[in-house]
mmCIF file of C-alpha atoms in Angstrom:
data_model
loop_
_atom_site.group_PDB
_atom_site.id
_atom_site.type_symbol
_atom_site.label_atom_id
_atom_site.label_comp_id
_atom_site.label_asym_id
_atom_site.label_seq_id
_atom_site.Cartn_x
_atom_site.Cartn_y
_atom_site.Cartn_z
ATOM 1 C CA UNK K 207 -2.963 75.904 163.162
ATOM 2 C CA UNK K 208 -1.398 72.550 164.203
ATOM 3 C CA UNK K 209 1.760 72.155 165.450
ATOM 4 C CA UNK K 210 3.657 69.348 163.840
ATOM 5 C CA UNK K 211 6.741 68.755 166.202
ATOM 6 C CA UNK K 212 7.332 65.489 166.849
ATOM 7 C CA UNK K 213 7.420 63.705 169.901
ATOM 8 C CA UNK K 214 8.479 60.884 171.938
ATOM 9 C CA UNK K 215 6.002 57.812 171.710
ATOM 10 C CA UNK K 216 3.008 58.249 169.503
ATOM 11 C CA UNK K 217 3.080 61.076 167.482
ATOM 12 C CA UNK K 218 -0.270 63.448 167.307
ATOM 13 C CA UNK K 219 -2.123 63.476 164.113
ATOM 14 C CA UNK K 220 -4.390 67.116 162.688
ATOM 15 C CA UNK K 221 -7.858 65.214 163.870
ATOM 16 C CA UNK K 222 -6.541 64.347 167.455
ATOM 17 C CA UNK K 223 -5.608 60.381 166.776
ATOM 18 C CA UNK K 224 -2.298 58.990 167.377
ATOM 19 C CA UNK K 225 -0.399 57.108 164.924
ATOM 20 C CA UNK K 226 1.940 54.369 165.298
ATOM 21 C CA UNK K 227 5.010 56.055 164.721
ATOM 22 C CA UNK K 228 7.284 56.788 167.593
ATOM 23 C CA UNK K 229 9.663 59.594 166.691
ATOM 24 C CA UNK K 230 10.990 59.944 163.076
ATOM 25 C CA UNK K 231 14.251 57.712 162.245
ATOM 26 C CA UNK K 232 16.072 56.271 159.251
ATOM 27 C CA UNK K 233 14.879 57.610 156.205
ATOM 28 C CA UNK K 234 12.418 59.462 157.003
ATOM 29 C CA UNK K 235 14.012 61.285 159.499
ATOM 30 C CA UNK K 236 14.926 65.344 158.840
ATOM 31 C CA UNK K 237 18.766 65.248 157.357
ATOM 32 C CA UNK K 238 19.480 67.814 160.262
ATOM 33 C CA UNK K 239 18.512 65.089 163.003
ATOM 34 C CA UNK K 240 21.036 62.262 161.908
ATOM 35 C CA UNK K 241 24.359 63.690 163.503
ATOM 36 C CA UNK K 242 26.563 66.395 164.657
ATOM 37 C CA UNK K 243 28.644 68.793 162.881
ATOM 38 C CA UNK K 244 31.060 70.292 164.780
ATOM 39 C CA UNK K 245 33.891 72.850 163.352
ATOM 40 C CA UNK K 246 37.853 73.363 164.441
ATOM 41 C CA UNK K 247 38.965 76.396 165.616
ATOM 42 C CA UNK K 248 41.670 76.018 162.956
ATOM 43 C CA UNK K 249 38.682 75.954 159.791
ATOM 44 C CA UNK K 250 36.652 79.734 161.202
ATOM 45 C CA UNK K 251 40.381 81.360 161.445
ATOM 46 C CA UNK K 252 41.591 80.109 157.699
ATOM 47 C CA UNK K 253 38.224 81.489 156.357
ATOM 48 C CA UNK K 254 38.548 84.357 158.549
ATOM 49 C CA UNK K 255 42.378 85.112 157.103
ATOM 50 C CA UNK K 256 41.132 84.219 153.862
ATOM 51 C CA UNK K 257 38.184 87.078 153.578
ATOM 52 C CA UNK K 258 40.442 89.511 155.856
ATOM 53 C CA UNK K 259 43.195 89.574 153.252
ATOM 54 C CA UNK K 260 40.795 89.853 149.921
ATOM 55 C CA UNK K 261 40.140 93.634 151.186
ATOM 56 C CA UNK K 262 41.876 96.248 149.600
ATOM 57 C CA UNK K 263 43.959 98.389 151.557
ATOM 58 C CA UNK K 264 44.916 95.371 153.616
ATOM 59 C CA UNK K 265 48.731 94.530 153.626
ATOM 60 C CA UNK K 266 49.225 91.660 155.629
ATOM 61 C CA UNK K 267 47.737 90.151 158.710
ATOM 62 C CA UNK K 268 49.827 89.573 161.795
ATOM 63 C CA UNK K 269 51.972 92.068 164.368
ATOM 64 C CA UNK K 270 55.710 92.187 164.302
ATOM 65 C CA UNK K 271 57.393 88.910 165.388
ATOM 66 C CA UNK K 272 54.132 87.004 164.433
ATOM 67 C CA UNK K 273 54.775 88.470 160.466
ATOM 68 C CA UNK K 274 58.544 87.482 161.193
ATOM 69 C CA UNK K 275 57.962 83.836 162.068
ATOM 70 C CA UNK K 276 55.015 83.774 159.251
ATOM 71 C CA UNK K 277 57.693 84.903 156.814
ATOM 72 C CA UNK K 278 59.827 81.841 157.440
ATOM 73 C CA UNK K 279 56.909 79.440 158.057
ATOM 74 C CA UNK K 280 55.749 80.239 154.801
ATOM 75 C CA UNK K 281 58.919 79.186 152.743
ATOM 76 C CA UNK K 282 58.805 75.475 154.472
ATOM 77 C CA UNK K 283 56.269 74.049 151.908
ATOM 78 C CA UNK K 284 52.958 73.463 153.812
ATOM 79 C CA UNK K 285 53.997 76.364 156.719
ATOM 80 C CA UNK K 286 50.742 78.505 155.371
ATOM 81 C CA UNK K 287 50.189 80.939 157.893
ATOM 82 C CA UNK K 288 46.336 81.755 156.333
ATOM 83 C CA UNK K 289 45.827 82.033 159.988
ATOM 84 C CA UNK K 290 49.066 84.258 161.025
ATOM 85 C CA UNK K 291 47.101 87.367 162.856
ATOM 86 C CA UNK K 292 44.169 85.498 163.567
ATOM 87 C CA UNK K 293 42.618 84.081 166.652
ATOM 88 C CA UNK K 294 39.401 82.825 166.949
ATOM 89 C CA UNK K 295 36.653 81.703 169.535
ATOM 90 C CA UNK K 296 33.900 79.133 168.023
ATOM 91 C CA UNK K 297 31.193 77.905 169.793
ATOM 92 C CA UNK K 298 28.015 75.404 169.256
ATOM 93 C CA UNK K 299 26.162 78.276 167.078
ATOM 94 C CA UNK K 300 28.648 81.152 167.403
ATOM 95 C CA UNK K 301 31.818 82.201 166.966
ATOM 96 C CA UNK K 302 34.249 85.773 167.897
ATOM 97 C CA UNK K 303 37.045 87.020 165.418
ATOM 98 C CA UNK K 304 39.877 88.767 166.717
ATOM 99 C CA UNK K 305 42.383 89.695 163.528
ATOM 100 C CA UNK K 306 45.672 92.127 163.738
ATOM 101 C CA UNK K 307 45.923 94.023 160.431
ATOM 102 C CA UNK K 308 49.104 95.947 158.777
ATOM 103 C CA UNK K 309 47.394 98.547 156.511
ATOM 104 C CA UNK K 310 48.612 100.484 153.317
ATOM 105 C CA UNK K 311 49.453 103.882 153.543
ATOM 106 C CA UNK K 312 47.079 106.201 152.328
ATOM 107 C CA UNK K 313 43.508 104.216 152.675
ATOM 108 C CA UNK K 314 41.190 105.008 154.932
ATOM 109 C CA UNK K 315 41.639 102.860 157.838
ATOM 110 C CA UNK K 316 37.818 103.147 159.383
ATOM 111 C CA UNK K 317 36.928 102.239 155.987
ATOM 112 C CA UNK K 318 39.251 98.941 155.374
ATOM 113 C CA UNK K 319 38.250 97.887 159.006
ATOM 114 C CA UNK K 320 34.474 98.380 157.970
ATOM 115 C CA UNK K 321 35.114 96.692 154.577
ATOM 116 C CA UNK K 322 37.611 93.298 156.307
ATOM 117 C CA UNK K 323 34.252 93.941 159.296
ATOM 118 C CA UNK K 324 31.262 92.834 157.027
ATOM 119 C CA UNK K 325 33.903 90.642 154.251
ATOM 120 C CA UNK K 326 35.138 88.413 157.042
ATOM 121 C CA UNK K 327 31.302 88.146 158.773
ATOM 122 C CA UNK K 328 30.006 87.454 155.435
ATOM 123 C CA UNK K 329 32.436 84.641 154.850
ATOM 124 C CA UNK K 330 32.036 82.941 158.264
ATOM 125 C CA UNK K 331 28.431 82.617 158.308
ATOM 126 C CA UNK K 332 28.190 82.052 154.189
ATOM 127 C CA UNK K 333 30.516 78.996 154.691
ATOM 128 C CA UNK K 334 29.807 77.554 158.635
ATOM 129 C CA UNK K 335 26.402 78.660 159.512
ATOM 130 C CA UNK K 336 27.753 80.266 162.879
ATOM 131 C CA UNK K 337 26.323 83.548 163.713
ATOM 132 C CA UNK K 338 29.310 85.986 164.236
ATOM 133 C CA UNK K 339 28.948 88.039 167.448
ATOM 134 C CA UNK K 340 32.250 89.706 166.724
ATOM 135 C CA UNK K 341 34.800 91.147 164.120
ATOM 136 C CA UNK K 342 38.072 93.056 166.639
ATOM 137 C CA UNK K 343 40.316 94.536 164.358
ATOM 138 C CA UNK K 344 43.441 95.636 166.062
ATOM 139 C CA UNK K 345 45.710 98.075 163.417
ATOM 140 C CA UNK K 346 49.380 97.220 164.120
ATOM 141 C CA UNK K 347 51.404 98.775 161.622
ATOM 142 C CA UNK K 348 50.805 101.381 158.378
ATOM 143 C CA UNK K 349 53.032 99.680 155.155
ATOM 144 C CA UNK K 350 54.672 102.366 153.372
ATOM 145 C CA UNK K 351 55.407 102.034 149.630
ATOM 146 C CA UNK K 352 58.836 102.587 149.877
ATOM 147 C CA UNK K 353 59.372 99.629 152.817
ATOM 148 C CA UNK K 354 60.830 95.903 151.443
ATOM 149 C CA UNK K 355 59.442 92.967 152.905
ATOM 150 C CA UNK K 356 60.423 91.455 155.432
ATOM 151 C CA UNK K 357 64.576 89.603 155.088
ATOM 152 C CA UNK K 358 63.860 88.991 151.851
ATOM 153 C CA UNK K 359 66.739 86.888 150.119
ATOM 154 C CA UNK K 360 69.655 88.620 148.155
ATOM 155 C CA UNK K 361 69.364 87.207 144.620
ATOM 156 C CA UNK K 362 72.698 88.462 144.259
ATOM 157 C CA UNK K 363 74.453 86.656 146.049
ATOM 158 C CA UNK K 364 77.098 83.105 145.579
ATOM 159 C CA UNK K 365 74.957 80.405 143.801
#
């Protein structure tokens, strides 16, 4: 076998010769070689909320006054909070997950936390290319069917 890295200076050719190229650039050059891509923080934790929250059995995302300030961040338009209950650590080619969950009553949390486990990892890598070293799912609260959400508005009330 011949091994076709490339080198700096003349390159090595299959019968032994060197050729006049030094190093691959411009066209020619692998699409891989012509930059960086780097990713935000900000980008892994929206994907990470995103896939967390397609899961059945999974209420919201967030732990109590984090769900409170999400609740009015998310009626100024553009507040999101995608990312409410998620932090994240990203690296060159890796990246950690931490997410805080509020489950529905009745499901099977080892289950949903397997299920939001392999969903979120799935999503990261599908969509960055970063390897995924780690999914920590911290439980915070059971929703019951008979709670409200939270300070919803009175509609009710003067006009």
């Amino acid at each position: 076998m011949t091994d076709n890295t490339t080198s700096v200076g003349k390159d090595s050719r299959p019968d032994g010769g060197t050729s006049a190229l030094t190093g691959r650039t411009g066209a020619g050059a692998p699409a891989e070689t012509r930059g960086k891509t780097t990713i935000a923080d900000g980008v892994v934790a929206k994907i990470a909320g995103m896939a967390a929250r397609e899961v059945p059995g999974i209420h919201n995302l967030g732990a109590g006054m984090a769900r409170a300030f999400g609740a009015v961040r998310e009626r100024v338009p553009g507040g999101g909070g995608v990312t409410r209950g998620v932090k994240v650590e990203v690296g060159e080619r890796q990246t950690a997950v931490d997410l805080d969950v509020v489950v529905e009553y009745g499901v099977s949390i080892v289950d949903v936390a397997s299920d939001v486990r392999t969903n979120v990892i799935s999503a990261v890598e599908r969509m960055t290319g970063l390897e995924v070293v780690e999914v920590k799912i911290a439980v915070d609260d059971v929703h019951l069917p008979d709670e409200e959400e939270e300070s919803e508005p009175d509609e009710g009330r003067v006009r």
